[in-house]
Structure formats: structure tokens, C-alpha cells
Tab-separated table of C-alpha atoms and ligand atoms in Angstrom:
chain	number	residue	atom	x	y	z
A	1	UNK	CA	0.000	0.000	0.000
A	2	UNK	CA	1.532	3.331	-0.821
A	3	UNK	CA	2.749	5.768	2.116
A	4	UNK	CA	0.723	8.940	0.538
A	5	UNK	CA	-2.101	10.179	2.301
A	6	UNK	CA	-4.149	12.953	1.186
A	7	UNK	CA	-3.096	16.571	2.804
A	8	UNK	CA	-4.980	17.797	5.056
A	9	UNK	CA	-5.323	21.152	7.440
A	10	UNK	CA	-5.276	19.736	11.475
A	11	UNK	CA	-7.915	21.145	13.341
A	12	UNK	CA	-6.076	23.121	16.309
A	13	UNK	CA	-4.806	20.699	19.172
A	14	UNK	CA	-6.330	22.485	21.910
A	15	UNK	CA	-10.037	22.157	20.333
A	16	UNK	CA	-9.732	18.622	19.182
A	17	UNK	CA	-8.803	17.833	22.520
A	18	UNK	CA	-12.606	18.802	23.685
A	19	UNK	CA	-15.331	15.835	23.898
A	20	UNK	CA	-18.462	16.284	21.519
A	21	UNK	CA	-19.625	13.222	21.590
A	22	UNK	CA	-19.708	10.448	24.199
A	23	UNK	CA	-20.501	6.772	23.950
A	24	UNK	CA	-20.440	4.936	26.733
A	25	UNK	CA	-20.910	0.893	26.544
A	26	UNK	CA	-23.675	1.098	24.181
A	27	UNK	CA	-25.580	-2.255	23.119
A	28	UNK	CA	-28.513	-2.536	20.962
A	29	UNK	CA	-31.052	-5.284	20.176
A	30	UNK	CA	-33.289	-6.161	17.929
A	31	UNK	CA	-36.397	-7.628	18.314
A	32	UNK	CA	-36.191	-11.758	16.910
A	33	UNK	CA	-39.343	-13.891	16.466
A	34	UNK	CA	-37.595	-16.255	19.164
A	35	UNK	CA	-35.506	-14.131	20.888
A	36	UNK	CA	-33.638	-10.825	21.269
A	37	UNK	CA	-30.835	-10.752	18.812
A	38	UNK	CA	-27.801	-8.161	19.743
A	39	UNK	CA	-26.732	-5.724	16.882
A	40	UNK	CA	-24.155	-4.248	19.019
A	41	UNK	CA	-22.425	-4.987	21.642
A	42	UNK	CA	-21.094	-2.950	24.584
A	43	UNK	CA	-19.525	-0.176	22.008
A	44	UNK	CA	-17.441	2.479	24.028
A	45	UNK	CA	-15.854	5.973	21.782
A	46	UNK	CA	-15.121	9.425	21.779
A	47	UNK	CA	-15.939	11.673	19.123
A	48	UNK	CA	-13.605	14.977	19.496
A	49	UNK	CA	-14.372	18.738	17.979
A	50	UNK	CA	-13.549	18.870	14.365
A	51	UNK	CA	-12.430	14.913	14.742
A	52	UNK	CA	-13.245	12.175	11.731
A	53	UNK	CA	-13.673	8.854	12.730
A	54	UNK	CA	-14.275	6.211	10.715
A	55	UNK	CA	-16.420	3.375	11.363
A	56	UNK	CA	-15.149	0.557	9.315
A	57	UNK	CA	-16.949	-3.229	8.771
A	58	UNK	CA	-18.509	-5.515	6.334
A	59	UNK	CA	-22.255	-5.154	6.238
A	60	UNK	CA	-24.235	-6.125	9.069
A	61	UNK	CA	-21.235	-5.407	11.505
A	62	UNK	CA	-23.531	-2.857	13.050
A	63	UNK	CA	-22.160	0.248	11.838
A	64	UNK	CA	-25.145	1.639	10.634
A	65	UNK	CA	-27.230	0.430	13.519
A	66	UNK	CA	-24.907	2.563	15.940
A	67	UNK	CA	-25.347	5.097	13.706
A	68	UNK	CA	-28.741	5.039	13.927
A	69	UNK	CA	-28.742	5.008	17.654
A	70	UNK	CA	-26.870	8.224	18.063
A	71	UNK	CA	-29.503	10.083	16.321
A	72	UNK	CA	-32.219	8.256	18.105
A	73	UNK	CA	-33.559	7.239	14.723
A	74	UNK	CA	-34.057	3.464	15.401
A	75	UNK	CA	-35.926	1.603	14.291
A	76	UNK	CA	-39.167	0.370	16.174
A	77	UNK	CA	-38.091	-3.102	16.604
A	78	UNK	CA	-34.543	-2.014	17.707
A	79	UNK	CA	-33.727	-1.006	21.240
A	80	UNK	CA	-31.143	0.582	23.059
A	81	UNK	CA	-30.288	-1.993	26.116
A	82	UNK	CA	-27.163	-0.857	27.872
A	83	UNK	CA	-25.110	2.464	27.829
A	84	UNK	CA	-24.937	6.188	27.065
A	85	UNK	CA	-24.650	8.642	24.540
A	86	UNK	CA	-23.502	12.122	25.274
A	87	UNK	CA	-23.468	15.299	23.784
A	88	UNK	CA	-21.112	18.628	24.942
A	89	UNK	CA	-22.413	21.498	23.998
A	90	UNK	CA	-19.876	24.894	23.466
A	91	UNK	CA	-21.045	25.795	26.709
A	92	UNK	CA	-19.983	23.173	28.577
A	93	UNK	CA	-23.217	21.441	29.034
A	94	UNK	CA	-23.580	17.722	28.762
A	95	UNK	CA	-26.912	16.545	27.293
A	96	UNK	CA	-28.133	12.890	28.013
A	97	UNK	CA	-29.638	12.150	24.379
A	98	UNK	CA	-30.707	9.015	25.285
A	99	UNK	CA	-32.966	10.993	27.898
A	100	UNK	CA	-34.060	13.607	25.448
A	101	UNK	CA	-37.712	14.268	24.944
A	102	UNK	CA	-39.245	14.177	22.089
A	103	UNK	CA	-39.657	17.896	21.536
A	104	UNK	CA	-35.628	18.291	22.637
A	105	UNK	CA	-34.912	15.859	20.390
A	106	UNK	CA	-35.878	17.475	17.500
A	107	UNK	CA	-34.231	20.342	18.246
A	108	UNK	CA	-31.105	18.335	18.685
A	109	UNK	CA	-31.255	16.686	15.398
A	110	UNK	CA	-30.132	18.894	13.036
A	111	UNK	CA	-29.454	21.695	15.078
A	112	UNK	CA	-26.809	19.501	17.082
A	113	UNK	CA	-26.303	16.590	14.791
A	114	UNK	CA	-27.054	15.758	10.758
A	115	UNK	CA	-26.720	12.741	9.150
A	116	UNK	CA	-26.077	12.390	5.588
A	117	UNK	CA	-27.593	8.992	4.496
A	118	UNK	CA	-26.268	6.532	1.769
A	119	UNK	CA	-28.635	7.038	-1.175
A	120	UNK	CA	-29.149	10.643	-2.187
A	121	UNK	CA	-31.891	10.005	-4.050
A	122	UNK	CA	-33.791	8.174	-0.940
A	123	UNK	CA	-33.275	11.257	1.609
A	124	UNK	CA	-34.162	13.932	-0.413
A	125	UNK	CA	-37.594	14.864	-1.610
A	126	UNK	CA	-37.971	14.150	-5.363
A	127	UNK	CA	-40.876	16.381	-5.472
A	128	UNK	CA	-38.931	19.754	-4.056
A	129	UNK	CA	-36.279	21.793	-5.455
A	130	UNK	CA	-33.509	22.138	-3.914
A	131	UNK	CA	-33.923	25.803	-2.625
A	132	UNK	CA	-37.472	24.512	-1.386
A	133	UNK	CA	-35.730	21.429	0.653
A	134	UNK	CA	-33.150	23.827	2.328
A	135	UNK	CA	-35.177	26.377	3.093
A	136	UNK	CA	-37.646	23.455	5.011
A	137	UNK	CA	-34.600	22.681	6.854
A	138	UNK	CA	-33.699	26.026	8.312
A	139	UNK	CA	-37.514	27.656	8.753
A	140	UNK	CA	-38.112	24.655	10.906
A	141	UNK	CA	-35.565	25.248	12.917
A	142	UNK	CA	-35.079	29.421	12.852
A	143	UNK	CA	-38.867	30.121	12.394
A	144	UNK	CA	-37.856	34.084	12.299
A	145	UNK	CA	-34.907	34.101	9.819
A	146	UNK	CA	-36.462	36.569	6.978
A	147	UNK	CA	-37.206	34.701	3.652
A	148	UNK	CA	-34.053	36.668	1.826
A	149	UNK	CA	-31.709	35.779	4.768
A	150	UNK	CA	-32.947	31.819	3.751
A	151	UNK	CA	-32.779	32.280	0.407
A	152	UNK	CA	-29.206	33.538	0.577
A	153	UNK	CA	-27.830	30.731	2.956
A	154	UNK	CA	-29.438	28.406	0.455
A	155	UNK	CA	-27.469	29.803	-2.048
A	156	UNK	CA	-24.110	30.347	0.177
A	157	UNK	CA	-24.656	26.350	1.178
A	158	UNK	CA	-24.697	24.952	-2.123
A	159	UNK	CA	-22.018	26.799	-3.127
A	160	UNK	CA	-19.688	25.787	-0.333
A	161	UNK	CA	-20.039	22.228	-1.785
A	162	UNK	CA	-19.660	23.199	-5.046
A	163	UNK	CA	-22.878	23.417	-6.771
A	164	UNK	CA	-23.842	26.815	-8.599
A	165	UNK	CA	-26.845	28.800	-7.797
A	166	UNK	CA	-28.338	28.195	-11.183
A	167	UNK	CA	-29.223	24.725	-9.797
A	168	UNK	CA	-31.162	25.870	-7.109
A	169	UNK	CA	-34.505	25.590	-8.576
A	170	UNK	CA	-32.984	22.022	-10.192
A	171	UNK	CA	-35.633	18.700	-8.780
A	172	UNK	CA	-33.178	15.893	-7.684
A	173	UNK	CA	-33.692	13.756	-10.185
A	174	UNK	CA	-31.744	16.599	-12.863
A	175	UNK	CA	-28.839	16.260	-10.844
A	176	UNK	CA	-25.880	13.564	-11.009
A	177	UNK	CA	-25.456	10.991	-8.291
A	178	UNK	CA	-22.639	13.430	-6.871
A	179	UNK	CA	-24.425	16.275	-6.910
A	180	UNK	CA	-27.314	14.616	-5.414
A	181	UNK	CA	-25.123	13.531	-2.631
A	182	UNK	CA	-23.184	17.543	-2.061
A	183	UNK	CA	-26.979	18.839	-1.937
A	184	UNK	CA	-27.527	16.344	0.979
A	185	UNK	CA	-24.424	17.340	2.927
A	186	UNK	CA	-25.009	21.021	1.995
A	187	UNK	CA	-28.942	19.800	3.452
A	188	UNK	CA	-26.967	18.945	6.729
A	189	UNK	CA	-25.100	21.552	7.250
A	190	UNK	CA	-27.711	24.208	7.191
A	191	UNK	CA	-27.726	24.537	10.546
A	192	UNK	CA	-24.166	24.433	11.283
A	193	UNK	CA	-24.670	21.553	13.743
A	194	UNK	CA	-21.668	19.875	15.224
A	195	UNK	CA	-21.689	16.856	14.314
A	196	UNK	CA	-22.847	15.294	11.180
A	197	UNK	CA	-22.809	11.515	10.594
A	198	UNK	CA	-22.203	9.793	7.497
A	199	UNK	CA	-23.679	6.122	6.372
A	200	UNK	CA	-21.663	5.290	3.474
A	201	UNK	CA	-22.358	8.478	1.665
A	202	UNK	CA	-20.139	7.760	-1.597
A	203	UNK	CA	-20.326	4.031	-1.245
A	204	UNK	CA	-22.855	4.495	-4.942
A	205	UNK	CA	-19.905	6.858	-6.535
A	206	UNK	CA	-17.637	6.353	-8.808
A	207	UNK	CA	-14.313	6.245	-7.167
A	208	UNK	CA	-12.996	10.144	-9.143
A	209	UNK	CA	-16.391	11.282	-7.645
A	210	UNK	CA	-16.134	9.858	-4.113
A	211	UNK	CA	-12.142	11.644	-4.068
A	212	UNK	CA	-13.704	15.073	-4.974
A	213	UNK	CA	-16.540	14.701	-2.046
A	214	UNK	CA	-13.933	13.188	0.151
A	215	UNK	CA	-11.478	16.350	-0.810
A	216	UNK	CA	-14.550	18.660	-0.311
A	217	UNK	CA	-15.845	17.058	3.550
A	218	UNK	CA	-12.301	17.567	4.623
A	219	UNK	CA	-12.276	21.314	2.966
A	220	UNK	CA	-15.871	21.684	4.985
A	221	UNK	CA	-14.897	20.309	8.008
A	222	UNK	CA	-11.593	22.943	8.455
A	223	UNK	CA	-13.933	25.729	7.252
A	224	UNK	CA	-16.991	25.125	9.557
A	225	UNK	CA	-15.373	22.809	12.471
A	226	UNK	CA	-18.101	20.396	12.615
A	227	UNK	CA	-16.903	16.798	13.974
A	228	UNK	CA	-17.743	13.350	11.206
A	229	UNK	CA	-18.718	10.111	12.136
A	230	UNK	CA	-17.689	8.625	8.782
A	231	UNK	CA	-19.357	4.836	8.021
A	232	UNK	CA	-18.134	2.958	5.313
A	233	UNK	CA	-17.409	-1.169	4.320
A	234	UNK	CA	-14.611	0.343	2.298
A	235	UNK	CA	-11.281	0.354	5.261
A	236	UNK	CA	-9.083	1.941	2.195
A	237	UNK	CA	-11.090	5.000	1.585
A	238	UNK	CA	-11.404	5.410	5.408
A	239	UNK	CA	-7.132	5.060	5.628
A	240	UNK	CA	-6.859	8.161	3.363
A	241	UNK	CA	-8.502	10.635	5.015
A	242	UNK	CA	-10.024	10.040	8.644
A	243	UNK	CA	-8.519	10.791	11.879
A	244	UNK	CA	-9.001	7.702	14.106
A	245	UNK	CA	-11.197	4.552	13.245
A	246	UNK	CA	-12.884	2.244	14.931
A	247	UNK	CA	-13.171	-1.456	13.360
A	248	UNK	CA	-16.451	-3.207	13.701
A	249	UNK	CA	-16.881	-7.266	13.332
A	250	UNK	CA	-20.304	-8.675	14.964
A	251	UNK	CA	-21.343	-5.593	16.550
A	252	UNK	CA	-18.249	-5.186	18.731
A	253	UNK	CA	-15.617	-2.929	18.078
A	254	UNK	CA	-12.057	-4.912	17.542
A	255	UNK	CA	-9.803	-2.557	16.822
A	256	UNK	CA	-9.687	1.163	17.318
A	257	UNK	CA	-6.934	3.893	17.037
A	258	UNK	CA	-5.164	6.577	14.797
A	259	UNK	CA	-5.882	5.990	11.385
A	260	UNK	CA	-2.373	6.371	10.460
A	261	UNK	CA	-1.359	3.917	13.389
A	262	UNK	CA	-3.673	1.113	12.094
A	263	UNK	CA	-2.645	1.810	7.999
A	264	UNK	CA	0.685	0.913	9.390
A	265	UNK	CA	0.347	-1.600	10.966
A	266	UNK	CA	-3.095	-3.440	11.688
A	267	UNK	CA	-2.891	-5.690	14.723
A	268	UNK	CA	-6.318	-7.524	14.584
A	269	UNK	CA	-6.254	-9.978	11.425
A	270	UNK	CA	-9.792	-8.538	10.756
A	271	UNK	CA	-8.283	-5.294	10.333
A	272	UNK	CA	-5.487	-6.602	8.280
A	273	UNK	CA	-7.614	-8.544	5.818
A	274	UNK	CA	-9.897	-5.828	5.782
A	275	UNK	CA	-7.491	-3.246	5.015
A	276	UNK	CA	-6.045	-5.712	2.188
A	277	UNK	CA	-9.279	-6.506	0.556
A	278	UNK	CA	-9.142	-2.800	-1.463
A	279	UNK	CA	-7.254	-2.023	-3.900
A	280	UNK	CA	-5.903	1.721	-2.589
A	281	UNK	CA	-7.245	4.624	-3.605
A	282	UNK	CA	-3.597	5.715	-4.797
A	283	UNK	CA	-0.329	4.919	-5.063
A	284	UNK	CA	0.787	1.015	-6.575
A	285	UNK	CA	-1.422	-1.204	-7.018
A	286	UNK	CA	-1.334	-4.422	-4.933
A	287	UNK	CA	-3.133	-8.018	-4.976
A	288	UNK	CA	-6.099	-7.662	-2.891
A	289	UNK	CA	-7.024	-10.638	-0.310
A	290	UNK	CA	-9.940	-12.022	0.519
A	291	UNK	CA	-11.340	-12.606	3.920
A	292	UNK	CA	-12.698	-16.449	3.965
A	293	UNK	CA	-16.157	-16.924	4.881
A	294	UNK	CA	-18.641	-14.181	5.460
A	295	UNK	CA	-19.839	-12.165	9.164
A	296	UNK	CA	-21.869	-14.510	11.159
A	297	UNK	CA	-25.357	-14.262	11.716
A	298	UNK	CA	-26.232	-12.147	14.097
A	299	UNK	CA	-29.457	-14.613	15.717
A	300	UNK	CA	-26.434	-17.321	16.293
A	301	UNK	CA	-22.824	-15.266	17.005
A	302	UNK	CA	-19.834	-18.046	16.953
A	303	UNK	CA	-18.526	-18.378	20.678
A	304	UNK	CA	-15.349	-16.895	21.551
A	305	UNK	CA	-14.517	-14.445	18.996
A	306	UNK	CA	-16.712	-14.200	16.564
A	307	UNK	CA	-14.502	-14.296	13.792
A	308	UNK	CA	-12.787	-17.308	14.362
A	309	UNK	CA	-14.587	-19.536	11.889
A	310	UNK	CA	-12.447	-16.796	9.142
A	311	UNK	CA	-9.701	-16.118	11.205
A	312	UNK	CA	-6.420	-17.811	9.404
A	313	UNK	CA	-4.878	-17.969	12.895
A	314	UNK	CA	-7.611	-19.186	15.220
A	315	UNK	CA	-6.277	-20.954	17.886
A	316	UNK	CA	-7.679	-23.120	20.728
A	317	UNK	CA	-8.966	-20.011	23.260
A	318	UNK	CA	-10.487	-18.094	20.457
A	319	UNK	CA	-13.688	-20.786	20.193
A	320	UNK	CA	-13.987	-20.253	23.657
A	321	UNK	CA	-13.169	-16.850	25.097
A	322	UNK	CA	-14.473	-13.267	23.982
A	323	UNK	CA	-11.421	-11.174	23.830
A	324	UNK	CA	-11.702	-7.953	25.392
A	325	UNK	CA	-10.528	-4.760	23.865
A	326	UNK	CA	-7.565	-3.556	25.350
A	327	UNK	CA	-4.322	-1.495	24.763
A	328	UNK	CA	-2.344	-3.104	21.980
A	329	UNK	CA	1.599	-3.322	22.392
A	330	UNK	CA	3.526	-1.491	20.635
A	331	UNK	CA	3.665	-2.222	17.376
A	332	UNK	CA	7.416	-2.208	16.781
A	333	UNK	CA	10.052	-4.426	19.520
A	334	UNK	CA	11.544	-2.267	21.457
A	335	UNK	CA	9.183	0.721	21.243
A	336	UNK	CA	7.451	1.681	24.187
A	337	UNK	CA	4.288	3.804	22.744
A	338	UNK	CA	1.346	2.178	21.256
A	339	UNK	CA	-0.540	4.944	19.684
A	340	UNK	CA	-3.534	4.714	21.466
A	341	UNK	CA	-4.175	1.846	19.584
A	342	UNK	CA	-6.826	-0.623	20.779
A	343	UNK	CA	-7.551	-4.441	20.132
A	344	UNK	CA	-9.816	-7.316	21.011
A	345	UNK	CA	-7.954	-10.368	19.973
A	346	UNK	CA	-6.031	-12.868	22.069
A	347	UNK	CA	-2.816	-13.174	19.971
A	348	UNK	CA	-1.979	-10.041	21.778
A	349	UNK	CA	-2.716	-11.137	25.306
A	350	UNK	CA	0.276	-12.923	27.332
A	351	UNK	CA	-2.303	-15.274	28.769
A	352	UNK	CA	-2.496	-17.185	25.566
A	353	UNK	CA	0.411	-15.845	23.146
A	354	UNK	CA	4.023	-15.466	24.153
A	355	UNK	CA	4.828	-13.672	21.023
A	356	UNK	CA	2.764	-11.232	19.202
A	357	UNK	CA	2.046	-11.765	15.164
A	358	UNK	CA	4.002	-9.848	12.540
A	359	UNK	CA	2.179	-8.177	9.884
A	360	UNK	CA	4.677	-10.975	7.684
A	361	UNK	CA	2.701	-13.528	10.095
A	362	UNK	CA	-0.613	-12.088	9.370
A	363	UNK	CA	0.698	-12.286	5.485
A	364	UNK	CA	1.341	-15.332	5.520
A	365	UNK	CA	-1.868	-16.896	7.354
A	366	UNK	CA	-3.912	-15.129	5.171
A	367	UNK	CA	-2.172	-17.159	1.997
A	368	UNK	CA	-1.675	-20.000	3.585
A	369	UNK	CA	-5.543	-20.378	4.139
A	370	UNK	CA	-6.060	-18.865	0.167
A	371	UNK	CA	-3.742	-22.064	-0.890
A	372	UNK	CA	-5.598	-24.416	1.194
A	373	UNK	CA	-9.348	-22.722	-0.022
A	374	UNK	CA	-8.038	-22.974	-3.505
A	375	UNK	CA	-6.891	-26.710	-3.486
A	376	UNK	CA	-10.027	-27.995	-1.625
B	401	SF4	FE1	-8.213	-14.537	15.315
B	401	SF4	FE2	-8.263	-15.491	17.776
B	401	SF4	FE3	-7.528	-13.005	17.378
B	401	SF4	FE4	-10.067	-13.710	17.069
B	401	SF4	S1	-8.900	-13.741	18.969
B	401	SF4	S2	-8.887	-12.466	15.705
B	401	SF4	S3	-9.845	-15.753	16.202
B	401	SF4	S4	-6.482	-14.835	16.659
């Protein structure tokens, strides 16, 4: 994988350093038609000002049911069973959302917190204009902003993400599948809230198309401050241009930490295979791998860790024991600073492993297993 990274302007140390957004052992069920069946499990993260994190996972990891459950847009048959979510406002208030009612929570969403979904085309309104769905937005929320000093932020909006005025009056079905998505994100940032959460917003793009939106969030984000919770299946994309990420497999997180830490040097073979099975957005191209097998079904979770049925080096106390996430070593002998970096997975616990994998280890499990797949 190549060593350039798109440039980017760091948000200043002493903000980033200030909470937004709490979670706090989080766990979410579904309702089954025999039983309860957990989407996630026990999540735990921080979301700092002006901060991208990445949520990274094949579907049904539950990313997007997180997601979901920070904007308190669950569905009916989902529920929240364990944990927090927390929200510091400027003025040093700390708002329970899960405690919100429903009148606060309206003025929360949006106001606080966006989200830009996946399809475009499915969140906006294929009967408005665009200048009609903004100005919904913001005279819902600032019922005595004068109609010119609407019309104008409609127009200022679109233009910060780089669609002319002209197109104002445009339906969404005249504009291309990028510029359906910019109107969406220029949608969620009418109100300047601080925190606006993507769900795979360029995952329908072409890959030129998702750079330039990529290019422009990160432009958006030094201009107006506002924090991203970035969701994506693709690790690769995430590599290039988030700040920390957290790795999902089976509703737990597995590995969390810098972005940069974990492009150089994934501990959990999840990550690793994960991070592998894209080709990079830049730089030389490289054989992708694939990860065996596919994410476990959620009504009947493997025991231990649940990705030992794919894991090329699953070993006796992975069937039985649920690693806990917990500092990783650091990644190079000898070094004494981990870089905050996180990781459930037992190769890196003394109790059970005296020496912790290489990435060459990693390597070569992964084509060990591809030779033994391919002669079966
Ligand atoms: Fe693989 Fe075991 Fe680590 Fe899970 S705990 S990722 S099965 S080595």
C-alpha cells in the first residue's frame, strides 16, 4: 500500500482535545421472532471537535445500527439496552440524548447533529427543489430568519459544496449521483450543527467522484469545524482521510486507534484482511485478499470471537473466550508507545500468546488459508 495520504489542514490541538460526543458501553437489540438478537455490543468511543472517525466493517457489523442510535432514529423493533450517549455542547453542558424528549430531540437533530444517508436520491424529496428542501430545513428550525436571509444561505450552502446557484430551482432527479449527494451534505449543514454523521455516503460513486466529495468534507470540516462520524465497508477509503477509526466485526468494536497507526500496521487480522481486501485509492497497485467466509449471523454469534470460523490464525482459546478490547503493544520491539491503539484479539494477550504476530505472520496466514481454499 503506498505511504501517501491525502493533505490535510489539522484542526487546532487544543479544540480537538474537547469531547463532543460520548458513547459509553452502548448495546442494541433487535427484536427476533424467538428471541432478542444483539446488533451491538457494549460499544465504548469518543468523538472529538472537528475529529473524523471512521467506522469501518462488512455489512451487518452494526455500523449503521450505531449510527442510527446516536440520532435516536431506530428503528421500532430495535432497542437501546445498555449504555450512554452524550453530547457537549460549546457551553460546557452535557446533554443525556438518550434521555431527550421528544420535543428536545428534535431540536437536537439537526441543530446539534445531521446525518447524511447513503442514497441521495432516498433522503431527499424528489418532489422539491432544492432551494425549497433547504429552506424546510432552516424555517423549521429558525422560524424568524427573513425569507431573503434563507434564500441567501441556500445559495451560500450549495455553493460551499460546489454546486452553482443556477441549480437551485434544479428537482433531484436533474442532478448527477454526486451532486445529489453535495446537496444532501449542503442539506446537513444548514444549521451548522456539530456533528454530522455519514452512512456510506459515496459508497454508490464512482471512485474520481467519491475523491472530490472526500477532498470537499475535509475542505468543509476545516472551514466550519463540525466533527464526522464517517461509516463505510470500504477500510481503504477510510485510511486516506479520517482521523481515528474504529473497526467493527459482529457488533463489537475490535480494533480502534489513529488511522495512520492502524494503515501501518493493523494488529487484529480482521483489520489486516480488511485493510487488504481494497485495492488503494492511490499509489501502486497491490493483490487484494480475501477474507474467507462471510460475518456470522447475528441470531447465532460463533462463541469466543466471533470471527474465528475466518480467522487464518484461530487458535484453541479463540472458540472459547471473547477477547476484550484492550491497549495493543507497541507495534514495533523495542518501542514503548502504542498509539492509542486498541484491540480485542487474544494473539496479543500474554495469557495465551508469548509472542505477538508480525504483519509478515498475518501475510502469511492469510495465503496459507487462500492455498488451502483454492486446493479444496
Ligand atoms: Fe483470530 Fe483469535 Fe484473534 Fe479472534 S482472537 S482475531 S480468532 S487470533
Amino acid at each position: 500500500m503506498s505511504a501517501e495520504r491525502v493533505e490535510m489542514t489539522p484542526t487546532p490541538a487544543a479544540q480537538r482535545e474537547a469531547p463532543v460526543l460520548e458513547v459509553k458501553h452502548l448495546s442494541i437489540e433487535y427484536a427476533g421472532e424467538d428471541a432478542a438478537v444483539r446488533a451491538v455490543t457494549d460499544v465504548s468511543f469518543t468523538l472529538h471537535r472537528g475529529e473524523i472517525v471512521g467506522l469501518a466493517g462488512e455489512s451487518g457489523c452494526g455500523k449503521s445500527t450505531l449510527a442510527y442510535a446516536l440520532t435516536r432514529l431506530l428503528s421500532p423493533m430495535a432497542a437501546i439496552t445498555q449504555g450512554e450517549i452524550l453530547f457537549h455542547r460549546p457551553d460546557g453542558e452535557v446533554m443525556d440524548v438518550l434521555a431527550l424528549s421528544p420535543e428536545e430531540l428534535r431540536a437536537f437533530r439537526w441543530n446539534e447533529l445531521a446525518i447524511v444517508f447513503q442514497s441521495a436520491m432516498n433522503s431527499l424529496n424528489p418532489v422539491m427543489t432544492l432551494a425549497a428542501q433547504i429552506d424546510d430545513a432552516v424555517r423549521a428550525h429558525r422560524p424568524h430568519m427573513p425569507r431573503a436571509e434563507r434564500q441567501e444561505r441556500a445559495i451560500s450552502l450549495l455553493r460551499q459544496v460546489g454546486i452553482a446557484a443556477d441549480r437551485l430551482q434544479s428537482y433531484p432527479h436533474e442532478l448527477s449521483g454526486g451532486m445529489r449527494q453535495r446537496a444532501s451534505i449542503a442539506i446537513a449543514l444548514a444549521l451548522e450543527p456539530a456533528v454530522i454523521i455519514m452512512d456510506e455516503p459515496t459508497t454508490a460513486l464512482d471512485v474520481v467522484v467519491q475523491r472530490e466529495i472526500l477532498t470537499e468534507i475535509l475542505r468543509l470540516r476545516d472551514a466550519f469545524g463540525f466533527s464526522v462520524i464517517f461509516i463505510t465497508h470500504d477500510l481503504s477509503l477510510l485510511l486516506e482521510f479520517a482521523d481515528s477509526i474504529a473497526i467493527m466485526y459482529a457488533g463489537r468494536i475490535v480494533e480502534r486507534g489513529a488511522s495512520r497507526a492502524l494503515y501501518a500496521h493493523p494488529r487484529h487480522p480482521y483489520s489486516y484482511g480488511l485493510i487488504h481486501a481494497f485495492p488503494p485509492l492511490r499509489g501502486p497497485r497491490r493483490r487484494a485478499i480475501g477474507i474467507p467466509g462471510s460475518p456470522p449471523d447475528l441470531r447465532a454469534t460463533p462463541p469466543g470471537c466471533a470471527f474465528h470460523p475466518r480467522c487464518p490464525l484461530a487458535f484453541d482459546a479463540c472458540r472459547a473466550v471473547i477477547p476484550p478490547l484492550r491497549p495493543a503493544p507497541p507495534a514495533a520491539s523495542g518501542a514503548t508507545d502504542n498509539d492509542g491503539v486498541t484491540v480485542a484479539c487474544h494473539l496479543y494477550d500474554p495469557t495465551y500468546s508469548r509472542a505477538q504476530p508480525t504483519l509478515e505472520t498475518i501475510a502469511s496466514a492469510y495465503a496459507a488459508a487462500a492455498e488451502r481454499s483454492a486446493a479444496r
